[in-house]
Amino acid sequence: MEAHPGIGLRHNPLLDWWRGHIVATIEHVRVVEKVSAESRWNARYAFMVLMSAGIAVLGLLQSSAPVVIGAMLLSPLMGPIMGLGFGLATFDWSEIRTSTFALALGSLIAVLFTATIVLFSPLQNVTPEIAARTRPNLFDLGVALFSALAGAYAMVRGREGTIVGVAIATALMPPLAVMGFGLATLNGTVLGGATLLFVTNLMTIAVTAAVVARFYGFGTHLSPQHTVLQTVVVLGILIAFVIPLTLSLLQIVWETNASRQIRDVITSQFENDARVDQVEVDYRTDPISATATILTPEFQSDAEKDSEATLGRLLGQPVDVTLEQYRVNTSAQAEAQQIASAQASARAQAADRIATRTVEQLALVAGVDQSAVLLDRDHQRAVVTAATLPGATLASYYALEKRVAAAAKDWTITLIPPAAPLPQVSFGDATTNDDGETVPAAPDAEGKRALDIAAWGARRLNVPIGVSGNAERVALVVDALRKAGVNAVARDGRTGSENGVRLEWLAPSEAGETAQ
């Protein structure tokens, strides 16, 4: 494509080489058609927005980075963002309107959907994953910039795919979910911070995509006036966000340095044998609030007053210092005892945190209130009877227990499921050994898993299992279940499933015999 006659540096050798060897290799029509097709509102787009938003908010509530990453992979917001960027690059107002509509409506339903989930969630705490998205700064703009460069390049060069979805979703879907959390909990700080992050990333990605599109020869039909207008708009948007984000970053840097100075000043008020612990600073109050716990051999009555005076001079604003002083013995034996006591206290606090998290997770997956979870802290056991969850199978409850048990290390987790239908045990084909004898088929991989799930459910419910089907296969299954500690009974005269045996719950009176 030729540059517009009015654009300067038309015969620059480097630009001529770029147009002839790079821009000329781009399939501009194909790229525009691809971008246009993926930037429109449709049922698939709406469904994927809802699924991605739902996964994102659940991951944020649990402060689980892997779950949030899963939401990023599903997000379809890449399409409208690229459509908006390419529309700005070519001044295609139809594409701009279409992309803006899809992006705005998708964002709206994501926020409302996540807010609804949070309203019904027993977990409504501001987790580290949520807090990380409430104070955007210049580094966040850099993340959006690099994401946009990678995404736009991949789209232009015909490599659109996972990299694009990850790049765009990293910058957009989690903030939308945090916006929903802030809306549901009426937390203005969270809502405002996440909104600023979302808008910053959205505009940065859009204008960067527009710049990359022009760089690769899209919109060369535009006049020099259009190009100047595009440049002004791009610079204006970037400056509009760079200024507040830079101020935010500077504030974070100042607070970091101030926290260090506050600790140093408080420490300097006491002898070397003293220990300063649990320094907490709240910069949202006026004056700034600083609290600390001091282990010291001698009380310092003027420590608070002196600290406030020194910090006021260093920071240039008043600081309200509150010190909790505890007199301790500094002998070696006493110090060892204090250290041991502190370590024991830390272990106890860690155990309490694990127990609390285990109760929260068990209640969440079981669909019950936290008060329904039976907890034995001394022996590290937790038991809950799950509610009937729509569409959940016995395998679902089995997987849920495993998931909580994996997170609660060293704890014994027992989830008692409803008496959901038992899975059927499938078998492989019968074989013939070297002596020509027919060897009965054994359960295949899926059948073995079904046996594990059935045995687990029977042990949790303490209910016997009836086994129906081919006599040889029934005998194998009954033997396997009994070895797993389950009261299993062969049901003579009853057919099994098409390629295996059928399992069913029995009343204790129907069992007729006990497990061997």
PDB file of C-alpha atoms in Angstrom, residues 55 59-60 62-73 129:
ATOM      1  CA  ILE A  55     -14.450 -17.980  37.192  1.00  0.00           C
ATOM      2  CA  GLY A  59     -10.740 -17.044  41.959  1.00  0.00           C
ATOM      3  CA  LEU A  60     -10.492 -13.554  43.434  1.00  0.00           C
ATOM      4  CA  GLN A  62     -10.434 -17.445  47.144  1.00  0.00           C
ATOM      5  CA  SER A  63      -7.293 -15.424  46.317  1.00  0.00           C
ATOM      6  CA  SER A  64      -6.365 -18.211  43.886  1.00  0.00           C
ATOM      7  CA  ALA A  65      -4.089 -17.022  41.086  1.00  0.00           C
ATOM      8  CA  PRO A  66      -4.470 -20.277  39.047  1.00  0.00           C
ATOM      9  CA  VAL A  67      -8.251 -19.887  38.994  1.00  0.00           C
ATOM     10  CA  VAL A  68      -7.937 -16.250  37.891  1.00  0.00           C
ATOM     11  CA  ILE A  69      -5.588 -17.359  35.118  1.00  0.00           C
ATOM     12  CA  GLY A  70      -8.244 -19.848  34.002  1.00  0.00           C
ATOM     13  CA  ALA A  71     -10.681 -16.961  33.636  1.00  0.00           C
ATOM     14  CA  MET A  72      -8.124 -15.066  31.576  1.00  0.00           C
ATOM     15  CA  LEU A  73      -7.904 -17.916  29.088  1.00  0.00           C
ATOM     16  CA  GLU A 129      -5.864 -10.778  44.720  1.00  0.00           C
TER      17      GLU A 129
END
